[in-house]
Short mmCIF file of C-alpha atoms and ligand atoms in Angstrom, two decimals:
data_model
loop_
_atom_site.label_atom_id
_atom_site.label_comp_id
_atom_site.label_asym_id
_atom_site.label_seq_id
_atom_site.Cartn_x
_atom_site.Cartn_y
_atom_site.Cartn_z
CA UNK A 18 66.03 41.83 -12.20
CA UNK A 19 64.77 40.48 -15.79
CA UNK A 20 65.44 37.23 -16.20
CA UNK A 21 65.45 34.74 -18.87
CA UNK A 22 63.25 32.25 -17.48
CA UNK A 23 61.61 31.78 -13.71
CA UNK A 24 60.10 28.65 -12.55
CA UNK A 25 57.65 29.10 -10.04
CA UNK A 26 56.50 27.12 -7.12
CA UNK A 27 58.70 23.75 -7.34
CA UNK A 28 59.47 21.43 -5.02
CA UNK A 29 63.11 20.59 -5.20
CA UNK A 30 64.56 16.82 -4.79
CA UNK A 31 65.96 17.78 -0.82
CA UNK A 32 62.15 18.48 -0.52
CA UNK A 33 61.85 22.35 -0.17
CA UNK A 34 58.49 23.42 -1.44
CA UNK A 35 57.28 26.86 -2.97
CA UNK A 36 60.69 27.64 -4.75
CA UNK A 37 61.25 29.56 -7.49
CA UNK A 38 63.93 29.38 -10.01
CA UNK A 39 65.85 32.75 -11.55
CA UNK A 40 67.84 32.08 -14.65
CA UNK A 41 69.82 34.51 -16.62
CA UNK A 42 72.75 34.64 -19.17
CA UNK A 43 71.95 30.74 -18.62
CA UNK A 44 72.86 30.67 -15.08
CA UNK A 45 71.15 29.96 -11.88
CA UNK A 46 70.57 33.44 -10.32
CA UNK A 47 68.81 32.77 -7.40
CA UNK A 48 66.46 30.02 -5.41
CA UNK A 49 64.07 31.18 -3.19
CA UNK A 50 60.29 31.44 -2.28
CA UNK A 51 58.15 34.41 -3.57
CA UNK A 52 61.26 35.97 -5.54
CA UNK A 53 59.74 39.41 -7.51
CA UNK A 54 61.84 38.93 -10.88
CA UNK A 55 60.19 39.61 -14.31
CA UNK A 56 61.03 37.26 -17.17
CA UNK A 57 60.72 36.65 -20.72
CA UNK A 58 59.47 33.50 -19.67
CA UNK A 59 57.77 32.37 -16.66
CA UNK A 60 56.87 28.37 -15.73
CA UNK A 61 54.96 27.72 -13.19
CA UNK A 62 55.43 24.49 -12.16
CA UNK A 63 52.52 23.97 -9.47
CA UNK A 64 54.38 21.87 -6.83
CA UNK A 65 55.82 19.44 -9.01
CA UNK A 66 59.65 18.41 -8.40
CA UNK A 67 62.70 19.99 -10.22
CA UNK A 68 65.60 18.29 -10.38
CA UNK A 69 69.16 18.89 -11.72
CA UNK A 70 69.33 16.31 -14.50
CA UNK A 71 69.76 12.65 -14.83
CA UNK A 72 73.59 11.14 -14.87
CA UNK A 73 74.23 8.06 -16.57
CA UNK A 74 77.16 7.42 -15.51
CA UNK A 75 77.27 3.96 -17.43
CA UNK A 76 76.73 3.49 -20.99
CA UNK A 77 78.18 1.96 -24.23
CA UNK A 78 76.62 4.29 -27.13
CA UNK A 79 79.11 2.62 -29.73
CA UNK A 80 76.58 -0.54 -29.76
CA UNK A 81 73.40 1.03 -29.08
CA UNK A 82 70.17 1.09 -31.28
CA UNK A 83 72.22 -1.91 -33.37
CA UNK A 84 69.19 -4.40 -32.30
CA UNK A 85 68.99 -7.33 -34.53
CA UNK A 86 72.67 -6.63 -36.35
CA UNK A 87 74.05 -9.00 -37.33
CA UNK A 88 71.46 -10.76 -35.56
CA UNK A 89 69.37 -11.24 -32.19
CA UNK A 90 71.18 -12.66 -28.56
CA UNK A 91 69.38 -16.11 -28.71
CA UNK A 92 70.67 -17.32 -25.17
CA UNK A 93 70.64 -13.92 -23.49
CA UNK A 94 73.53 -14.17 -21.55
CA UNK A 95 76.63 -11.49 -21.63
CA UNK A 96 79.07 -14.03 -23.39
CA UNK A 97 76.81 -14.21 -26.54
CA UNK A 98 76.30 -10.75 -26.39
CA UNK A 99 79.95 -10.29 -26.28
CA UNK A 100 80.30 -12.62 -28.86
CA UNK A 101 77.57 -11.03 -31.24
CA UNK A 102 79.62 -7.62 -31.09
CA UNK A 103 82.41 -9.14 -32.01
CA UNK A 104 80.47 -10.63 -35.15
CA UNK A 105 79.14 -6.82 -35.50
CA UNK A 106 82.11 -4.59 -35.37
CA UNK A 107 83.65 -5.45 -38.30
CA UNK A 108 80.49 -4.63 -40.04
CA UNK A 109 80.38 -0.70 -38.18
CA UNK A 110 81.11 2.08 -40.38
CA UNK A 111 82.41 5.76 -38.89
CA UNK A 112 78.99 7.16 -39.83
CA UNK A 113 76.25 4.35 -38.81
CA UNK A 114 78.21 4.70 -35.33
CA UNK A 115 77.71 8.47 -35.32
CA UNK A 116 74.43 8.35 -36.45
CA UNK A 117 73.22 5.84 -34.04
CA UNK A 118 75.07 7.48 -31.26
CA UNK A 119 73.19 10.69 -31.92
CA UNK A 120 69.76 9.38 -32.42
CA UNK A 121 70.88 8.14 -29.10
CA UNK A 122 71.37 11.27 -27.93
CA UNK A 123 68.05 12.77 -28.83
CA UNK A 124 66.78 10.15 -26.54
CA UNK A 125 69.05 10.42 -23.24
CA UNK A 126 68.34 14.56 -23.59
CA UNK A 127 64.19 13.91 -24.00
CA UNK A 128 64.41 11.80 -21.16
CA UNK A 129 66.08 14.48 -19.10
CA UNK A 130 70.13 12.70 -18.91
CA UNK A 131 72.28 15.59 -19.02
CA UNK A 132 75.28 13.71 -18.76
CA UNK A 133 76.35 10.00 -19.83
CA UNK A 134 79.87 8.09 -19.82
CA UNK A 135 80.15 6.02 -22.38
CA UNK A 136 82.90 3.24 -22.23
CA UNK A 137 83.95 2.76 -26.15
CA UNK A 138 85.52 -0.90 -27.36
CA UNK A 139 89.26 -0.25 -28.26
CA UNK A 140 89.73 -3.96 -29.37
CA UNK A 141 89.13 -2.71 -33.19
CA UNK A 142 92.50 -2.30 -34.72
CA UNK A 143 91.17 0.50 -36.50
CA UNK A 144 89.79 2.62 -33.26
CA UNK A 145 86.63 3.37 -35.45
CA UNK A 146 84.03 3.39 -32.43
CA UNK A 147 87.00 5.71 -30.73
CA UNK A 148 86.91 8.52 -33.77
CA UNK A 149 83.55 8.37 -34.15
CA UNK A 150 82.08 9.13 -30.29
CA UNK A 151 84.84 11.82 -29.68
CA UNK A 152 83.35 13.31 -33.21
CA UNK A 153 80.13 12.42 -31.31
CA UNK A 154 81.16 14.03 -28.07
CA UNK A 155 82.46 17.63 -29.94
CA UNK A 156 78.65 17.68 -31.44
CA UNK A 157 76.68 16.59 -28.25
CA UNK A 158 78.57 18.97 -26.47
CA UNK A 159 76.15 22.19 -26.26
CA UNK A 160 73.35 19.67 -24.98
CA UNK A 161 75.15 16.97 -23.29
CA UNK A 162 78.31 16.03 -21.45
CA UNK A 163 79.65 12.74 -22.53
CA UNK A 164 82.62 11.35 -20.74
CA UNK A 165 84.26 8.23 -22.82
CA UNK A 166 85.78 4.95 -21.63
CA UNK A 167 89.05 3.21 -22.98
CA UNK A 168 87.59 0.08 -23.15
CA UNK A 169 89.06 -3.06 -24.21
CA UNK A 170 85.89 -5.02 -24.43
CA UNK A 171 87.74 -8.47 -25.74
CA UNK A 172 90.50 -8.00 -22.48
CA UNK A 173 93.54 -6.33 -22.22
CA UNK A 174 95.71 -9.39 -22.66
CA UNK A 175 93.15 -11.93 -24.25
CA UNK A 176 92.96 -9.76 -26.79
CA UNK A 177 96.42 -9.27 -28.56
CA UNK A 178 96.54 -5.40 -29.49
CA UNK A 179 94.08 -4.55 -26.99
CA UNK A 180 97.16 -2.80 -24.45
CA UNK A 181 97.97 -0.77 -27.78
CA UNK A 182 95.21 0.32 -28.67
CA UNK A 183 94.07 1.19 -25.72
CA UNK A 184 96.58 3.45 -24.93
CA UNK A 185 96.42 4.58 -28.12
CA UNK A 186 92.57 5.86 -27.45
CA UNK A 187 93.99 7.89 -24.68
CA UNK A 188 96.25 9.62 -26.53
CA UNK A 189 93.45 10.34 -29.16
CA UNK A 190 91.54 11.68 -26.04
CA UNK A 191 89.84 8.89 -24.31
CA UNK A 192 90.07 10.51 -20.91
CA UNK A 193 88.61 7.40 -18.35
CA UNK A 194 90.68 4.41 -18.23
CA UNK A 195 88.23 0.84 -18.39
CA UNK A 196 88.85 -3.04 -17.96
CA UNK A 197 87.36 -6.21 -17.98
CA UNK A 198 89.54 -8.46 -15.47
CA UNK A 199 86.82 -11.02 -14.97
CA UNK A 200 87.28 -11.49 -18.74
CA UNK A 201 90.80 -12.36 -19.61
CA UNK A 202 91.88 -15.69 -19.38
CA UNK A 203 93.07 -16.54 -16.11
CA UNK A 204 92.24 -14.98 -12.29
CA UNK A 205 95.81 -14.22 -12.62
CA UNK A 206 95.93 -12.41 -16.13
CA UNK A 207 92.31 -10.75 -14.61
CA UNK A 208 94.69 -9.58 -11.29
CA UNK A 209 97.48 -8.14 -13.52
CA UNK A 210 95.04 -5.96 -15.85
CA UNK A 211 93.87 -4.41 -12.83
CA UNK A 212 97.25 -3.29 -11.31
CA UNK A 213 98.35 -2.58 -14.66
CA UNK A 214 95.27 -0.36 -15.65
CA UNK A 215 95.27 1.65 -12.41
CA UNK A 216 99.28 2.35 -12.96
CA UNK A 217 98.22 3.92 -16.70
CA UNK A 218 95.40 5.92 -15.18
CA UNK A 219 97.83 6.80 -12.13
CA UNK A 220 100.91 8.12 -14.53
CA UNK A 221 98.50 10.17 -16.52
CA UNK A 222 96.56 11.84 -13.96
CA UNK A 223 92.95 9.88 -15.16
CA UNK A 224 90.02 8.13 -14.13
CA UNK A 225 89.40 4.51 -13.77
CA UNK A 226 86.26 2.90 -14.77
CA UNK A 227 86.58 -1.19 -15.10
CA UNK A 228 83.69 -3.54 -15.65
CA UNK A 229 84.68 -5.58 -12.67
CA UNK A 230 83.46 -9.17 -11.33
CA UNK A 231 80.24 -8.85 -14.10
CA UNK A 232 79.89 -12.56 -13.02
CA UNK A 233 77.99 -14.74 -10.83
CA UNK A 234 81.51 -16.74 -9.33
CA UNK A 235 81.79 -15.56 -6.35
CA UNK A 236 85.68 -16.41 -6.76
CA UNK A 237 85.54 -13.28 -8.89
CA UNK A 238 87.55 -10.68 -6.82
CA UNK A 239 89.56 -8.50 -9.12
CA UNK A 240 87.10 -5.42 -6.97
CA UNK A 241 89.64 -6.45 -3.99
CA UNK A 242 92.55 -5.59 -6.47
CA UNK A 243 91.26 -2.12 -7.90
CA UNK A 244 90.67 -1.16 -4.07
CA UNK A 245 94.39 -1.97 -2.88
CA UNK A 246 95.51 -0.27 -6.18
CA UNK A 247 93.55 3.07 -5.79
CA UNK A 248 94.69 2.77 -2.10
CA UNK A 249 98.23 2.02 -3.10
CA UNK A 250 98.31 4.92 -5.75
CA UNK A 251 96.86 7.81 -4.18
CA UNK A 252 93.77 7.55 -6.44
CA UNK A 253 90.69 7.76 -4.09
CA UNK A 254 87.54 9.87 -5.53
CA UNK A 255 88.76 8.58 -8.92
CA UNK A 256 88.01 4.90 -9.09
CA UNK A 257 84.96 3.29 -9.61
CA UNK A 258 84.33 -0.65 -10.07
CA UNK A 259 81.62 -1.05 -12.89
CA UNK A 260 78.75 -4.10 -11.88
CA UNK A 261 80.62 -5.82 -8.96
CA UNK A 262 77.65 -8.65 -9.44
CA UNK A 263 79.94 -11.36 -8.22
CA UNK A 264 79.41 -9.96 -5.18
CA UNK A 265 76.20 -10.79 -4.90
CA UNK A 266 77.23 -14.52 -4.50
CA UNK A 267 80.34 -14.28 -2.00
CA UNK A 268 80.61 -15.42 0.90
CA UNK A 269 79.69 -13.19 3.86
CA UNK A 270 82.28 -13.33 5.84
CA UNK A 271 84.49 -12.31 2.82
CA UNK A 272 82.19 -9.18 1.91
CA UNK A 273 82.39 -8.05 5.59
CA UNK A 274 86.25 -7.91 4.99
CA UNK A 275 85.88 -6.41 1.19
CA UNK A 276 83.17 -3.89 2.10
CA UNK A 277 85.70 -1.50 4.48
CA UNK A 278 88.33 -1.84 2.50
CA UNK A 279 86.06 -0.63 -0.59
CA UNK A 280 85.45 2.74 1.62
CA UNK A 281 88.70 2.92 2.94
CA UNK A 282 90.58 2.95 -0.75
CA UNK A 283 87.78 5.53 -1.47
CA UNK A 284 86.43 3.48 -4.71
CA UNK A 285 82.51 4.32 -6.03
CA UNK A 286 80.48 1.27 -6.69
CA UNK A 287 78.29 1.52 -9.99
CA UNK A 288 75.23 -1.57 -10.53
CA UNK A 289 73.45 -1.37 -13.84
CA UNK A 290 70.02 -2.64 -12.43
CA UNK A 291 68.20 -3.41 -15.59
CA UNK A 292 70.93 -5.53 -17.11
CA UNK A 293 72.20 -7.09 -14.18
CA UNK A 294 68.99 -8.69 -12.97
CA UNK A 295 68.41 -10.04 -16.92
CA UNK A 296 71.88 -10.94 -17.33
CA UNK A 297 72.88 -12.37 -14.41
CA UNK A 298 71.83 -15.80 -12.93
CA UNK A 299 71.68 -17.32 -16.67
CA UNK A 300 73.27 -20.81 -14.97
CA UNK A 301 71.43 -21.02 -12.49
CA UNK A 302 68.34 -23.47 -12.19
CA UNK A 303 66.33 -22.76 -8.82
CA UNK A 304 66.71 -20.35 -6.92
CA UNK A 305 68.04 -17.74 -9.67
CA UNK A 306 69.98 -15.14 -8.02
CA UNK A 307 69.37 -11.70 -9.14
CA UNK A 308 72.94 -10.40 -9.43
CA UNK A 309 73.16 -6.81 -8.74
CA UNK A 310 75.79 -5.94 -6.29
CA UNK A 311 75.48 -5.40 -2.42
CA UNK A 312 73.90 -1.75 -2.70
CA UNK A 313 72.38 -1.05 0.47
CA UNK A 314 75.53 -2.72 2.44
CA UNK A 315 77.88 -0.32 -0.03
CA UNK A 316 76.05 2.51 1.03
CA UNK A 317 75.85 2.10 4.85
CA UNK A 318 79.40 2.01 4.17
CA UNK A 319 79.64 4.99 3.16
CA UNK A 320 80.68 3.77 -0.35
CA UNK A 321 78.98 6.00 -3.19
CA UNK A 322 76.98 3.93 -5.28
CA UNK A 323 75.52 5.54 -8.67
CA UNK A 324 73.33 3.38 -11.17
CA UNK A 325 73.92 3.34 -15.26
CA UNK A 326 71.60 2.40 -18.35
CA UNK A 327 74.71 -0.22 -19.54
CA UNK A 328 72.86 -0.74 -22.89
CA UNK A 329 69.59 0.34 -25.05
CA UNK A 330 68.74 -2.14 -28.11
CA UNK A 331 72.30 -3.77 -28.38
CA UNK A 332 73.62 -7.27 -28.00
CA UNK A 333 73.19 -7.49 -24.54
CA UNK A 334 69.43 -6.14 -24.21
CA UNK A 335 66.69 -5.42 -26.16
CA UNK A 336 64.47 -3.22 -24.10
CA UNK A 337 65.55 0.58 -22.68
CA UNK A 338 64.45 4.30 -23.56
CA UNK A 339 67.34 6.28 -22.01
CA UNK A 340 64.99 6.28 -18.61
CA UNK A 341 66.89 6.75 -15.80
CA UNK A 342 63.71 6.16 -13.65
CA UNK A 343 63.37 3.14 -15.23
CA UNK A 344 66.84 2.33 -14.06
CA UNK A 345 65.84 3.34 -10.34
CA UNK A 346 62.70 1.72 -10.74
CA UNK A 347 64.59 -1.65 -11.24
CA UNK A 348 66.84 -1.13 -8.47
CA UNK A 349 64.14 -0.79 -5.54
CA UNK A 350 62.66 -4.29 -6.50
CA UNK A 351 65.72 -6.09 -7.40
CA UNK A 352 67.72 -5.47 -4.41
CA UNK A 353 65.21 -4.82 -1.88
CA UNK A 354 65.13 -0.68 -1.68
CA UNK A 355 61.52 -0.83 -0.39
CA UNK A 356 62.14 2.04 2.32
CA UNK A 357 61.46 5.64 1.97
CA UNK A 358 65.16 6.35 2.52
CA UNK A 359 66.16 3.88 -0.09
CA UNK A 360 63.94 4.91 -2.56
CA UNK A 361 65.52 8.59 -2.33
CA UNK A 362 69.05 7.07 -2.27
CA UNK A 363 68.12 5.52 -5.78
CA UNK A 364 66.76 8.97 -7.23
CA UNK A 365 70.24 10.10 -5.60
CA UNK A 366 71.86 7.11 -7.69
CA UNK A 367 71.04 8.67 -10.63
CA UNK A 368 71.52 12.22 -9.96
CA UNK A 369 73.96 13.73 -7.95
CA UNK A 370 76.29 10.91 -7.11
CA UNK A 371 77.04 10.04 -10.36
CA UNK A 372 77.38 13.88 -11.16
CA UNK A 373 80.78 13.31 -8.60
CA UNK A 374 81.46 9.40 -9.95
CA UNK A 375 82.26 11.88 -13.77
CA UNK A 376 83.65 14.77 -11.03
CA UNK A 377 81.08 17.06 -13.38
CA UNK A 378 81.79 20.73 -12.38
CA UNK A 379 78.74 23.24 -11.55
CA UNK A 380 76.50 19.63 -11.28
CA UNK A 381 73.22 21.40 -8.80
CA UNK A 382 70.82 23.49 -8.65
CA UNK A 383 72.38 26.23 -6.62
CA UNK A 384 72.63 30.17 -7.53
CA UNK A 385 76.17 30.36 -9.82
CA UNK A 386 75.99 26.77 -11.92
CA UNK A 387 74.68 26.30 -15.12
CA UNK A 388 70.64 26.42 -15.38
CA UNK A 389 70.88 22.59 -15.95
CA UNK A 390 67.44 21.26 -14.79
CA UNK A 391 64.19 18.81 -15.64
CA UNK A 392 60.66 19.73 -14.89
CA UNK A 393 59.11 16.34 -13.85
CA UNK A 394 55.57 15.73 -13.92
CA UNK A 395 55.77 14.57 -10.25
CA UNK A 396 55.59 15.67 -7.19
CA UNK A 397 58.62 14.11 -5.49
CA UNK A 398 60.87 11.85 -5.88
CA UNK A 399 59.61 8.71 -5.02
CA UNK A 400 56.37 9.90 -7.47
CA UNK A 401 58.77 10.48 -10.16
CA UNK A 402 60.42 6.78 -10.32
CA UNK A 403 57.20 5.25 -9.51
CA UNK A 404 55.38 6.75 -12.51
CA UNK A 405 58.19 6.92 -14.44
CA UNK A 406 57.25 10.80 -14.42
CA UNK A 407 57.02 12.56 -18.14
CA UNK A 408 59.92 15.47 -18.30
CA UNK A 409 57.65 18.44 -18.68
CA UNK A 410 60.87 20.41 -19.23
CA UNK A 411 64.68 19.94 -19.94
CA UNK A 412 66.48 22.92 -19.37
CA UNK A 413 70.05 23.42 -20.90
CA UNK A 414 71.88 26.48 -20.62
CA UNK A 415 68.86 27.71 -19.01
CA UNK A 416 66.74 27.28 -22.73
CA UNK A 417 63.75 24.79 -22.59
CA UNK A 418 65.62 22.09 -25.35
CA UNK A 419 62.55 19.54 -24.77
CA UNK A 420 59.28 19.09 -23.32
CA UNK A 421 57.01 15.82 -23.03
CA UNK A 422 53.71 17.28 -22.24
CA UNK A 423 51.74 15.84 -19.01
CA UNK A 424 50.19 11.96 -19.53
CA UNK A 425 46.23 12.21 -19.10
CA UNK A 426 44.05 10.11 -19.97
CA UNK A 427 40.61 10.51 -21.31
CA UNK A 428 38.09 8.55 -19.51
CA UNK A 429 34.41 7.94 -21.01
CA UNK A 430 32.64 6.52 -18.21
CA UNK A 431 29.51 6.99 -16.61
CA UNK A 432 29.89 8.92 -13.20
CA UNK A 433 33.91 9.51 -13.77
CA UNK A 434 35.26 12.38 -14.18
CA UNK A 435 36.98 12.99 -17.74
CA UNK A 436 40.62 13.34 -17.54
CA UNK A 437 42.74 10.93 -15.52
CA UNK A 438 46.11 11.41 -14.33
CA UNK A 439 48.20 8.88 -12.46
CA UNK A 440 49.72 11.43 -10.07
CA UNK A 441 48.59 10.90 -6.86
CA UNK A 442 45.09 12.35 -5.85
CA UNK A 443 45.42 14.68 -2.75
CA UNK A 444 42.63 14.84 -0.87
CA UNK A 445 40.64 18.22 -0.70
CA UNK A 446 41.22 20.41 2.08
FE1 LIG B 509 78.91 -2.21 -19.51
#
């Protein structure tokens, strides 16, 4: 066979060693050890861990990179932030969004995310951050799948044309239907968004997405709503509850009722580590909770949870490079994911679980799908989030469309050897 590209001798993510990759016409051909191929090019990856890329499967790329605009978050909590993008988006213009969004891009495709879902403010009258990420989404398209959000950022009632408008961006093309329950005025109004949102997503055969319960009140249950709803409709595999942090405050006796009944309805739990923990807990004085939602207790129940971004240099956070080890990284020490098991769930978090959260087709590396795949300077998983591993390779389409080459350092001391690398040292055999 002549292939396109082979890569040689990689460990994949379920822990096979010794496998080699065949690509051709941009598809996996085959996986295998000691497969006699030729190629126009060959990789050899020397052990280290291929992976089929990272999913964020939560995002907002209409406010990213807008860092300081109008001006910084002063208090750091998610109401100022909310407040600052409402000071901001009158200010956006069609291109500064695009061109942000694909700078953006560049980024999330470096860093190895092959496919992100983006919720998109509908609140502005004029739908500019709508036109301008589906214009984004027709040019990202060859490198990246981006899956948008309906998302009425200032609520669906507390805001007055936010119901319009909203439905409005699905006609455009939107095709996920958001929320923000914990957000309109009353638990009440919160409770009626929910039923109402699921009903739009139900008639028109889409996906549902809300930020739910991004609180610390444990009162917050509008996730106890959007389960009896997707139960109710017939909408299991298609619902996922955004943040769920007031969860992390309930009672227990309450969760061990809410948990099932999460399963049951068949709804996917998604935390967004890195804000959550700097978000959350801002009125607290001591102890400060960390506020991500119950993941471990989620996923013994057989709940899927996936992990997002949320937000890179916006109103809500200054920090983030489009690292979805970062994200995973974050995860394991704010909720406690210290075992070897839960460290591979997290790598799982932001892999191939949120590949099914956006129902991606051909998401794998498995003879037939797209050659989708990241060469990671790392040997395994659990090397990969702990050293934040460089992407030696993205692979789109099978064609390399970035490389980071290895870290190393150069050492200059007496005795030491030269070049130091932060993988771990095997010993010699
Ligand atoms: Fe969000």
């Amino acid at each position: 066979m002549q292939a396109d590209l082979i890569i040689q001798n990689a460990t994949l993510s379920d822990g096979r060693t010794g496998q080699d990759i065949v690509i051709a016409h941009g598809i996996v051909q085959a996986i295998g050890p000691g497969i006699d191929a030729a190629a126009h090019e060959v990789i050899d990856a020397e052990g280290r861990l291929v992976t089929p890329p990272f999913v964020d499967c939560h995002f907002h790329m209409d406010a990213t990179l807008s860092l300081g605009l109008p001006r910084l978050n002063q208090s750091g909590t998610l109401l100022e932030g909310i407040a600052l993008w409402g000071e901001l988006k009158p200010l956006l213009t069609h291109e500064a969004v695009i061109e942000r969004a694909l700078a953006y891009c560049d980024i999330a495709v470096a860093q190895g995310i092959g496919a992100i879902r983006s919720h998109v403010d509908v609140c502005d009258d004029r739908l500019l951050g709508v036109e301008a990420l589906l214009e984004v989404k027709r040019q990202v398209a060859p490198y990246l799948d981006l899956q948008l959000v309906a998302f009425p950022q200032d609520g669906l009632y507390r805001s007055p044309t936010a119901r319009e408008n909203l439905v409005r961006a699905l006609d455009l093309g939107v095709e996920v239907v958001g929320g923000i329950p914990h957000f309109e005025r009353t638990m009440e109004d919160g409770r009626r968004s929910v039923v109402d949102l699921v009903a739009i997503a139900a008639e028109r055969g889409l996906m549902v997405d809300l930020h739910c319960d991004e609180t610390d009140d444990p009162n917050s249950r509008h996730i106890e709503t959007l389960a009896a709803e997707t139960q109710r409709l017939g909408m299991a595999g298609r619902v996922a509850g955004s943040h769920l942090t007031s969860m992390h405050g309930m009672d227990n006796y309450y969760v061990a009722k809410l948990i099932p009944l999460i399963a049951e309805a068949g709804v996917a739990a998604i935390a967004n580590p890195l804000i959550n923990i700097a978000i959350q807990g801002r009125h607290d004085s001591y102890p400060k909770r960390r506020g991500l939602t119950r993941i471990a207790e989620l996923e013994a129940a057989g709940v899927p949870v996936a992990f997002g971004h949320d937000c890179v240099m916006d109103p809500w956070y200054s920090l983030g490079s489009g690292d979805m080890l970062e994200v995973a990284h974050m995860a394991i020490h704010a909720a406690h994911l210290t075992s070897q098991d839960a460290m591979r769930s997290t790598f799982a978090a932001v892999t191939t679980v949120p590949a099914a959260i956006l129902g991606l087709e051909g998401y794998g590396l498995a003879p037939g799908n797209p050659a989708h795949l990241v060469l990671l300077d790392a040997s395994d998983p659990i090397e990969a989030i702990r050293l934040k591993a460089n992407r030696l390779a993205v692979v789109r389409h099978g064609a390399i469309v970035a490389r980071t080459p290895p870290r190393l350092a150069e050492l200059d001391l007496e005795g030491r050897p030269r070049e130091v690398s932060l993988r771990r040292q095997r010993a010699a055999s």
